Short mmCIF file of C-alpha atoms in Angstrom, two decimals:
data_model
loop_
_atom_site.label_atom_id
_atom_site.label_comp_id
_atom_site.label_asym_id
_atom_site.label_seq_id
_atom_site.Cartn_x
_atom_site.Cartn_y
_atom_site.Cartn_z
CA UNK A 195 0.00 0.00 0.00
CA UNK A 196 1.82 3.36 -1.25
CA UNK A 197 -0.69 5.43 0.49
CA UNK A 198 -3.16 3.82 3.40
CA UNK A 199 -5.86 5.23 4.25
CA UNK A 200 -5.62 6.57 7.73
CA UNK A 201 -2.48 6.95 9.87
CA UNK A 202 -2.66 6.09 13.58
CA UNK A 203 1.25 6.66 14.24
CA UNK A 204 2.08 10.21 12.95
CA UNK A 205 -0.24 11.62 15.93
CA UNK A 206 2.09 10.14 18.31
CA UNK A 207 5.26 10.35 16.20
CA UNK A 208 4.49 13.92 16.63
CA UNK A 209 3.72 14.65 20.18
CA UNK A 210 5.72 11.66 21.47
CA UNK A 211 7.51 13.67 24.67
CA UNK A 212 3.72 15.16 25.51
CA UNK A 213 2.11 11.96 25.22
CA UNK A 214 4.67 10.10 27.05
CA UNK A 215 4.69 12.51 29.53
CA UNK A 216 0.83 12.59 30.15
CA UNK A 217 0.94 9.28 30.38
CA UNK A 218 3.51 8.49 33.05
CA UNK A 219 1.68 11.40 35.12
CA UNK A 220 -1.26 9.29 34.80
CA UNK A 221 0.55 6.19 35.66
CA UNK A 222 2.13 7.89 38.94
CA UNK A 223 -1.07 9.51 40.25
CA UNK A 224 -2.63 6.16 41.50
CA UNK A 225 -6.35 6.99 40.31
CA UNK A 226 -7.40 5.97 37.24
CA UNK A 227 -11.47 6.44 37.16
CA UNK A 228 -13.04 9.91 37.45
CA UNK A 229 -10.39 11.91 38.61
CA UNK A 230 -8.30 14.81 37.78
CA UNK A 231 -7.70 14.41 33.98
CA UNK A 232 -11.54 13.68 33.34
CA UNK A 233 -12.43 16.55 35.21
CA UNK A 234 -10.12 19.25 33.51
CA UNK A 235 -10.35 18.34 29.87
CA UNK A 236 -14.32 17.93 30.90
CA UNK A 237 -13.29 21.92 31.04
CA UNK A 238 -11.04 22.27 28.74
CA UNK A 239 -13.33 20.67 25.63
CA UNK A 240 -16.44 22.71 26.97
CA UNK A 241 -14.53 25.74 26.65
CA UNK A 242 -13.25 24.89 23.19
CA UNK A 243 -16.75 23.84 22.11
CA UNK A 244 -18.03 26.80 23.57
CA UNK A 245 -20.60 24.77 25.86
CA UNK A 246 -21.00 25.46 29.85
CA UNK A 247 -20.69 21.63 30.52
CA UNK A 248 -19.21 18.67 29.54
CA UNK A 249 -19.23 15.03 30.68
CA UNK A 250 -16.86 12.29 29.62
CA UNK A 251 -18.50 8.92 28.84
CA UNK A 252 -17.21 5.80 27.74
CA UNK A 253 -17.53 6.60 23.78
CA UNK A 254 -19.88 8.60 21.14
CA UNK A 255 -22.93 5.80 21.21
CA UNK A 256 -23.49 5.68 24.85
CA UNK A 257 -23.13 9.71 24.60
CA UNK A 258 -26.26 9.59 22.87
CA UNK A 259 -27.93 6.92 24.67
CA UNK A 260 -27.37 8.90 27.73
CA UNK A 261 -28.79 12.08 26.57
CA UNK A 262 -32.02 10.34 25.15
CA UNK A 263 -32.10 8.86 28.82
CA UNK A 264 -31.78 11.87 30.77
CA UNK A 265 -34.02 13.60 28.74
CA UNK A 266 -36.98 11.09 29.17
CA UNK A 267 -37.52 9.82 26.15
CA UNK A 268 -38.23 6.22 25.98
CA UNK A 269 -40.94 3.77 24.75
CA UNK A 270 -43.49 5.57 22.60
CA UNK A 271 -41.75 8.42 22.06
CA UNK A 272 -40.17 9.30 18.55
CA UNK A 273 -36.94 10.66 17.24
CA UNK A 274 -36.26 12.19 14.19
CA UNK A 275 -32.26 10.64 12.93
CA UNK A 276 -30.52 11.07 9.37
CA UNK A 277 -31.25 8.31 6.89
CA UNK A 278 -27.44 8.63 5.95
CA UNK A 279 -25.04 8.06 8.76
CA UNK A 280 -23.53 5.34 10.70
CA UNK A 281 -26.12 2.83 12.71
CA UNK A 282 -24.86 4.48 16.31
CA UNK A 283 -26.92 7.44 15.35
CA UNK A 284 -29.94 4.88 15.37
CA UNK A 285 -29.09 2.23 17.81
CA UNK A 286 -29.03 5.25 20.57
CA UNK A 287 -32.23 5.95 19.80
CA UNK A 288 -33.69 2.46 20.09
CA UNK A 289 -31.56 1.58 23.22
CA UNK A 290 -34.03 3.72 24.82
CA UNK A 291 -37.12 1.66 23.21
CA UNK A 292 -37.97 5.11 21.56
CA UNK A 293 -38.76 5.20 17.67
CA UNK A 294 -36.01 5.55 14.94
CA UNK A 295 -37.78 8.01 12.65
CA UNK A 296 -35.46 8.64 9.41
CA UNK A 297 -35.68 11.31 7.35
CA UNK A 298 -34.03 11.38 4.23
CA UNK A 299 -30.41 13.85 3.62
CA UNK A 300 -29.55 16.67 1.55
CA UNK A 301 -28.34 15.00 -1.99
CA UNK A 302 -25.66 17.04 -1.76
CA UNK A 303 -24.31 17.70 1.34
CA UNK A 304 -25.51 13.99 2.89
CA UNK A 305 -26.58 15.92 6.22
CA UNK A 306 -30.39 15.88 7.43
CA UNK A 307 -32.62 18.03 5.07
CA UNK A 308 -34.44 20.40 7.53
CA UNK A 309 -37.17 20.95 4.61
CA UNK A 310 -37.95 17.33 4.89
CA UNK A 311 -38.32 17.31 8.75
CA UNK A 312 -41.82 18.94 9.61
CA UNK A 313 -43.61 16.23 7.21
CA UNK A 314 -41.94 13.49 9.59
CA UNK A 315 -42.69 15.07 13.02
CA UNK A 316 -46.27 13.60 14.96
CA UNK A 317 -47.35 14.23 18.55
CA UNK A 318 -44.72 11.41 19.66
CA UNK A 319 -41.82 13.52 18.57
CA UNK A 320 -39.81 14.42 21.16
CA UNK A 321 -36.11 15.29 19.28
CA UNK A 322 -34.17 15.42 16.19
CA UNK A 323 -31.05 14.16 16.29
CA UNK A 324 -28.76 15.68 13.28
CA UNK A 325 -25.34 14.42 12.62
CA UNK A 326 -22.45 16.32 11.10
CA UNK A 327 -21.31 13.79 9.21
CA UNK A 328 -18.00 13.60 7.24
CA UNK A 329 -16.95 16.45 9.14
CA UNK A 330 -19.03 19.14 7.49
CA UNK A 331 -22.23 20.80 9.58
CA UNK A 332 -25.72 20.44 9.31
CA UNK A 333 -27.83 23.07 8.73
CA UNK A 334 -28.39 23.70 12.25
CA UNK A 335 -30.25 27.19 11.79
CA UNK A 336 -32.90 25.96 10.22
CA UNK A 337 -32.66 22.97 12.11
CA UNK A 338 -33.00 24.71 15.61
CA UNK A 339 -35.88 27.06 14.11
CA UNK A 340 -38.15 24.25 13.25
CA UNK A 341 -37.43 22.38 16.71
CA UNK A 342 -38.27 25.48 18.60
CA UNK A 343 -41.73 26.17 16.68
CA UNK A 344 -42.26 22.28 17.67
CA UNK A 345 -40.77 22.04 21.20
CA UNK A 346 -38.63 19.77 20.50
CA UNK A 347 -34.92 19.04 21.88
CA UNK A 348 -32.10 19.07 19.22
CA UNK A 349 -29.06 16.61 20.34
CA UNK A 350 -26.01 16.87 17.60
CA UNK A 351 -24.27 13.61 16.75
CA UNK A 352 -20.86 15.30 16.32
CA UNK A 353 -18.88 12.28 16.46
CA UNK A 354 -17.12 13.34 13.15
CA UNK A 355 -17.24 17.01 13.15
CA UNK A 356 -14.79 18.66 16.06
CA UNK A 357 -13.93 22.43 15.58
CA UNK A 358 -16.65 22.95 12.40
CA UNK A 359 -18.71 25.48 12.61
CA UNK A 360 -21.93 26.61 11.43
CA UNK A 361 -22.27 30.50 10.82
CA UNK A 362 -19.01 30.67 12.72
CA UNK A 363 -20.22 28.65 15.60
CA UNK A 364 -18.50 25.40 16.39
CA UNK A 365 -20.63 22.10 16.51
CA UNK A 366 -20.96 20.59 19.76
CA UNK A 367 -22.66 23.88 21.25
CA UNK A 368 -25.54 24.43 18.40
CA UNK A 369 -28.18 22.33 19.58
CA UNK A 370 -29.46 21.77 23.39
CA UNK A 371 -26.75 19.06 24.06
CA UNK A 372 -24.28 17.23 21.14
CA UNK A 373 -22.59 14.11 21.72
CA UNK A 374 -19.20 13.43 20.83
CA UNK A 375 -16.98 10.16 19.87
CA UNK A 376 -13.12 10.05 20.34
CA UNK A 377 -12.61 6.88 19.28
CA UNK A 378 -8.89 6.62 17.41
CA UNK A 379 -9.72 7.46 13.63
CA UNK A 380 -12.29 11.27 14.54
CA UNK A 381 -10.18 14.35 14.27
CA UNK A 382 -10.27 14.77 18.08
CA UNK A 383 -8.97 10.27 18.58
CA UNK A 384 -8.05 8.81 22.08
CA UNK A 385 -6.15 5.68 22.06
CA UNK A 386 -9.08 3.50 22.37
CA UNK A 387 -12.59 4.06 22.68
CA UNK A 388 -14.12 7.41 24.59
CA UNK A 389 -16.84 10.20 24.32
CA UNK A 390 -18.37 13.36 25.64
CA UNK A 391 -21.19 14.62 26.56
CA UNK A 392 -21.47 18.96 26.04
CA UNK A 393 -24.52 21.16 26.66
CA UNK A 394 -25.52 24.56 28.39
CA UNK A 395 -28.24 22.14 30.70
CA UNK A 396 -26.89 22.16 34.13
CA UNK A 397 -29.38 20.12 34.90
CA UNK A 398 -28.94 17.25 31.82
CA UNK A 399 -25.07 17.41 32.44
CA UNK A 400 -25.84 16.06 35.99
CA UNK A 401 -28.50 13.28 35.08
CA UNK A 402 -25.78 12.57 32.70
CA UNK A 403 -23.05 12.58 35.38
CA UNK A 404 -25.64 10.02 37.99
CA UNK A 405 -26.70 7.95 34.55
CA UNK A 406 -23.07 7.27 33.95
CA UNK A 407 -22.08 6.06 36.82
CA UNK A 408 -24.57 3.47 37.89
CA UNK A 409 -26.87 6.10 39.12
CA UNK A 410 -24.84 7.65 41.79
CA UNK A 411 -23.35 10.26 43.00
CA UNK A 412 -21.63 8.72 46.42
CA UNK A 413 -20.41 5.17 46.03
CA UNK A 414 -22.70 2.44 47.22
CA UNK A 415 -25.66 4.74 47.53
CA UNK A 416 -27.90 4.10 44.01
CA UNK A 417 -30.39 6.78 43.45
CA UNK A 418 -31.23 5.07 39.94
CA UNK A 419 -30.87 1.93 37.48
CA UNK A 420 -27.54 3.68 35.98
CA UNK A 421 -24.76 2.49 33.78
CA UNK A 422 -20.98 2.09 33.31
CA UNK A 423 -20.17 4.90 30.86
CA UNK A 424 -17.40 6.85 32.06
CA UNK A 425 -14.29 8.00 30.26
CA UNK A 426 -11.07 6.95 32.17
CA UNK A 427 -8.31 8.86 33.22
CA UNK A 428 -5.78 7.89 30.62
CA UNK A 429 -7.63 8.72 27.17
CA UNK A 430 -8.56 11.96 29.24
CA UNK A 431 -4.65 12.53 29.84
CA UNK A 432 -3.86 11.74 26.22
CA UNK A 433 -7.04 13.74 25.08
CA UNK A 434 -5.68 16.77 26.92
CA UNK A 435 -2.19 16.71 24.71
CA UNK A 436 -4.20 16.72 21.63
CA UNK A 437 -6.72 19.33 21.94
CA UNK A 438 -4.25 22.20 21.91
CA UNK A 439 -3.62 21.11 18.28
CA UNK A 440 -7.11 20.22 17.04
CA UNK A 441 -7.29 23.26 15.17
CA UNK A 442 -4.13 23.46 13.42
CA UNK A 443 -4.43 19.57 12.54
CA UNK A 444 -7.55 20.48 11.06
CA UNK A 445 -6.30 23.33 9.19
CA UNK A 446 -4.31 20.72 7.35
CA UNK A 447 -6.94 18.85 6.60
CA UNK A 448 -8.33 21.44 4.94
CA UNK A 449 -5.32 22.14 2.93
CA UNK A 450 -5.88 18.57 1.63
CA UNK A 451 -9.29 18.69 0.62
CA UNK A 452 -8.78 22.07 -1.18
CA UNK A 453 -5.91 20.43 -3.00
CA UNK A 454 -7.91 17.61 -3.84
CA UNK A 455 -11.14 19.53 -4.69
CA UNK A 456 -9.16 22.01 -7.38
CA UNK A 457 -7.30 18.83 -8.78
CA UNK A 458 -10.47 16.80 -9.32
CA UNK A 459 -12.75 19.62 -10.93
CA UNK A 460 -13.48 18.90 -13.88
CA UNK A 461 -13.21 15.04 -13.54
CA UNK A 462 -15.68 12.98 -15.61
CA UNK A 463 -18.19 10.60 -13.82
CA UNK A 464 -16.46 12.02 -10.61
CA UNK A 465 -19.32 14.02 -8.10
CA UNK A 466 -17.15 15.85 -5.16
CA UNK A 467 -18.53 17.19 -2.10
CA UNK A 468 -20.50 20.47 -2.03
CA UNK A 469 -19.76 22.95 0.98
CA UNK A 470 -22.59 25.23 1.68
CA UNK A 471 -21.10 29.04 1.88
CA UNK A 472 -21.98 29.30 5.90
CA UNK A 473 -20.32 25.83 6.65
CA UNK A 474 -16.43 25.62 8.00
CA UNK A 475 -16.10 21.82 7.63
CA UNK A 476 -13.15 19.90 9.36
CA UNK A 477 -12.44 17.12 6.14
CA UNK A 478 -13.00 14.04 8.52
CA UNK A 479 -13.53 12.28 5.74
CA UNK A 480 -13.13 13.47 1.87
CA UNK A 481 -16.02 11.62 0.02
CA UNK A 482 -16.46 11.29 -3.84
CA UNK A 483 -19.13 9.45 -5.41
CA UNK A 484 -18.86 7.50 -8.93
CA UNK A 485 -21.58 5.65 -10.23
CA UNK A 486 -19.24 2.80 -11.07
CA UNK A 487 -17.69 2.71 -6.97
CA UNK A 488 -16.58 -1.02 -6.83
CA UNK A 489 -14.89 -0.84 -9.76
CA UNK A 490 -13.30 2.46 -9.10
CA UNK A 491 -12.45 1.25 -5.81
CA UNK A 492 -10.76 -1.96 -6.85
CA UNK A 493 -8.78 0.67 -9.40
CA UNK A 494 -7.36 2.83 -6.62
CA UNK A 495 -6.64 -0.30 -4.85
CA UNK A 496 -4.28 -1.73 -7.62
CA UNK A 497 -2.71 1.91 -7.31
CA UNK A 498 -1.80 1.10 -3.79
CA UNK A 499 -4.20 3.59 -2.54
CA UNK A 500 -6.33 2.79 0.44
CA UNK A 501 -9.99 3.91 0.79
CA UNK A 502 -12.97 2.81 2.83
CA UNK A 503 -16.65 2.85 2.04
CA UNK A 504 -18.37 4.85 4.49
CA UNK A 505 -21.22 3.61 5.03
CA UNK A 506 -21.84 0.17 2.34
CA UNK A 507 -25.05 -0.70 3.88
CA UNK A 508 -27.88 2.16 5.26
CA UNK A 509 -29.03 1.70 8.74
CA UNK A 510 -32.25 1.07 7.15
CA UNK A 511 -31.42 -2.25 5.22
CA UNK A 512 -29.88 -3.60 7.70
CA UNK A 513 -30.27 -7.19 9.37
CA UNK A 514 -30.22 -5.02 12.66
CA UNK A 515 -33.59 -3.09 11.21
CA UNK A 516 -34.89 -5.55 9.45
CA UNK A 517 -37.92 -6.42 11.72
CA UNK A 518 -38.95 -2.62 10.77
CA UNK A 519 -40.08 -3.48 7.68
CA UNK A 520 -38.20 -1.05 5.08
CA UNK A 521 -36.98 -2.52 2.04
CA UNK A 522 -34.80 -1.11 -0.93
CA UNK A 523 -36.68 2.19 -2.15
CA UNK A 524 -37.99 3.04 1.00
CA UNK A 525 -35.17 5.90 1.33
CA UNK A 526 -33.66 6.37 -1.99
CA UNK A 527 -31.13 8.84 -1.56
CA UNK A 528 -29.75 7.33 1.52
CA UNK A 529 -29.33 4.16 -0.74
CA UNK A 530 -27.62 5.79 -3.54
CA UNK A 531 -24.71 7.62 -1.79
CA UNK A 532 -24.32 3.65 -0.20
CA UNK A 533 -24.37 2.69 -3.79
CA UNK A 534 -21.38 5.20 -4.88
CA UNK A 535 -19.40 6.90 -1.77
CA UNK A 536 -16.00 6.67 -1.85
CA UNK A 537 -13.79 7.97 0.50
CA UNK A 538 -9.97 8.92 -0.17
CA UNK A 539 -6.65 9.14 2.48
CA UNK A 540 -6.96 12.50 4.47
CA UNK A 541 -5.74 13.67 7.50
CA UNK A 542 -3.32 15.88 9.61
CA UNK A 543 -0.62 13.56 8.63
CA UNK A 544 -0.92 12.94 5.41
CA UNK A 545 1.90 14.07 3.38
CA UNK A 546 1.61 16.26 -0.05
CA UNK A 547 3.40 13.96 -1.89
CA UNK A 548 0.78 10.83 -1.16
CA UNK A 549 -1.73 13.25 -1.65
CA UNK A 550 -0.53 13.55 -5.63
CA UNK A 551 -0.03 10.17 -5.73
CA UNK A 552 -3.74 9.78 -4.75
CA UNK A 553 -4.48 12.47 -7.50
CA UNK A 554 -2.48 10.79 -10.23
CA UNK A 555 -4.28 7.17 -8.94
CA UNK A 556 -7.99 9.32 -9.19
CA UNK A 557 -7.54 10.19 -12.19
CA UNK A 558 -6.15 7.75 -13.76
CA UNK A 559 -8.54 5.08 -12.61
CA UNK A 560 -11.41 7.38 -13.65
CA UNK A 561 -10.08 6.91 -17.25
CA UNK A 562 -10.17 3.27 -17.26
CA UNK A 563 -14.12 3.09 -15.86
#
């Protein structure tokens, strides 16, 4: 492989002494649950998502879970999710026996379509749950507007999406609480799995705080049916050496997909990703579409370029929804972008030269199709 697609070992290769050094303070301080490192980059990510709380959890699906939970929602309640987007998005929802109610994306921009929403909201809604997904930000304006004309609570899946912003606001502090993974591969990656919780609720950030933690506050003395959701005080350590460079690693991925979007205009058969003029996305993922992906994919491949398929089968065809009854056709344009999303080697650490080499590979590959 001349250029894989993600690269877990220039992160470290690069902040080596800080890591290390995080880490043996973590070793020597003797407490390794819910202590001192969770509690200050709790602080230290609020303030950079410019949210009044956050709470560490044990990674980005239970941070949704636990929102749904502390907000009340449960069986016979609805909530409205993305038809495009990875199945946590979903199984958070019906973890908490509520209803997964998709409603189809944007064709171009693969987030939620807020003009689709109202037509899928009924007196069981209780929250829509958009996702930033790829990196780039949903249209949370419009998203927040129709939520408050409804009364209903907005919680951002911004797994994929730290430092975006929306109209110059960062995700993570748009909607009434966002949850966040930091598992290795998202711009903002622990060294195993982890998540966050961030919102301006004092009162949801504790619920969230008792849910996580078998319902309690003081050991031994169980105020409710909790769980074990907490993130530990390593990743929080490690987590706390990265976040000072979020920003500037993101910047570079930006440099990337600016490269690769003025290289690849103009490409036959090739669709690229559309950026709405109020969106600052953060290039988690660079996704092209062709209608002939396998093929294209198997291309790159021979080129000794690595790329993943993000995501091959919507949440919707599933074997995991399948007792729901949908079937192909029953959200189209989720379907397609399954059908013919691509996505190429970007990140922080990717070096211009194996970006051209994925450039020459694109191209040349597209030729052949």
């Amino acid at each position: 492989m001349k250029v894989p697609f993600l690269d877990f070992v220039g992160p470290y290769e690069e902040l080596k002494p800080e890591l290390d050094a995080a880490y043996e303070r973590f070793m020597r301080s003797g407490w390794y649950i819910l202590g001192k490192e969770t509690e200050t980059f709790e602080k230290e990510f609020a303030t950079y998502c410019g949210s009044k709380f956050c709470v560490g959890v044990g990674n980005g699906l239970e941070a949704l879970h636990l929102t749904l939970r502390a907000y009340g929602i449960g069986k016979g309640d609805e909530v409205i999710v993305p038809s495009n987007t990875y199945i946590a998005t979903w199984l958070a929802v019906s973890y908490t026996d509520a209803t997964v109610v998709p409603v189809e994306c944007d064709a171009h921009t693969y987030n939620l379509d807020p003009k689709l929403i109202e037509a899928a909201i009924t007196p069981r809604t209780k929250a829509i749950m958009p996702v930033h997904l790829y990196g780039q930000p949903a249209d949370m304006d419009s998203i927040m507007a129709i939520a408050a004309k409804h009364g209903l609570k907005v919680i951002e899946d911004n797994a994929q999406a730290q430092g975006a912003r929306c109209n110059g606001r960062r995700t993570g502090a748009l909607g009434h609480s966002a949850g966040h993974s930091f598992y290795p591969g998202k711009n903002l990656g622990a060294f195993g799995d982890g998540g966050a919780v961030t919102t301006d609720d004092e009162t949801l950030a504790d619920k969230i705080r008792v849910l996580r933690n078998y319902g309690s506050r003081k050991k031994y003395f169980n105020e409710i049916k909790g769980y074990n959701s907490r993130l530990d005080e390593m990743q929080s350590a490690l987590l706390r050496v990265k976040l000072p460079k979020l920003d500037e690693w993101n910047a570079r991925r930006a440099g990337i997909a600016n490269y690769y979007l003025n290289e690849f205009s103009g490409v036959a058969g090739l669709i690229l990703p559309h950026v709405p003029n109020w969106a600052e996305p953060v290039w988690h993922l660079f996704v092209v579409r062709h209608s002939k992906r396998d093929a294209f994919q198997q291309r790159l491949a021979e080129a000794g370029i690595g790329t993943l398929i993000h995501y091959p089968v919507p949440a919707h065809l599933s074997a995991a929804y399948q007792d729901a009854g949908w079937k192909r056709g029953s959200l189209p344009i989720a379907e397609n972008a399954a059908d013919t999303v691509l996505s190429l080697p970007i990140g922080p650490h990717l070096k211009l030269e194996d970006a051209r080499l994925v450039v020459e590979a694109v191209k040349g590959a597209v030729k052949t199709l």
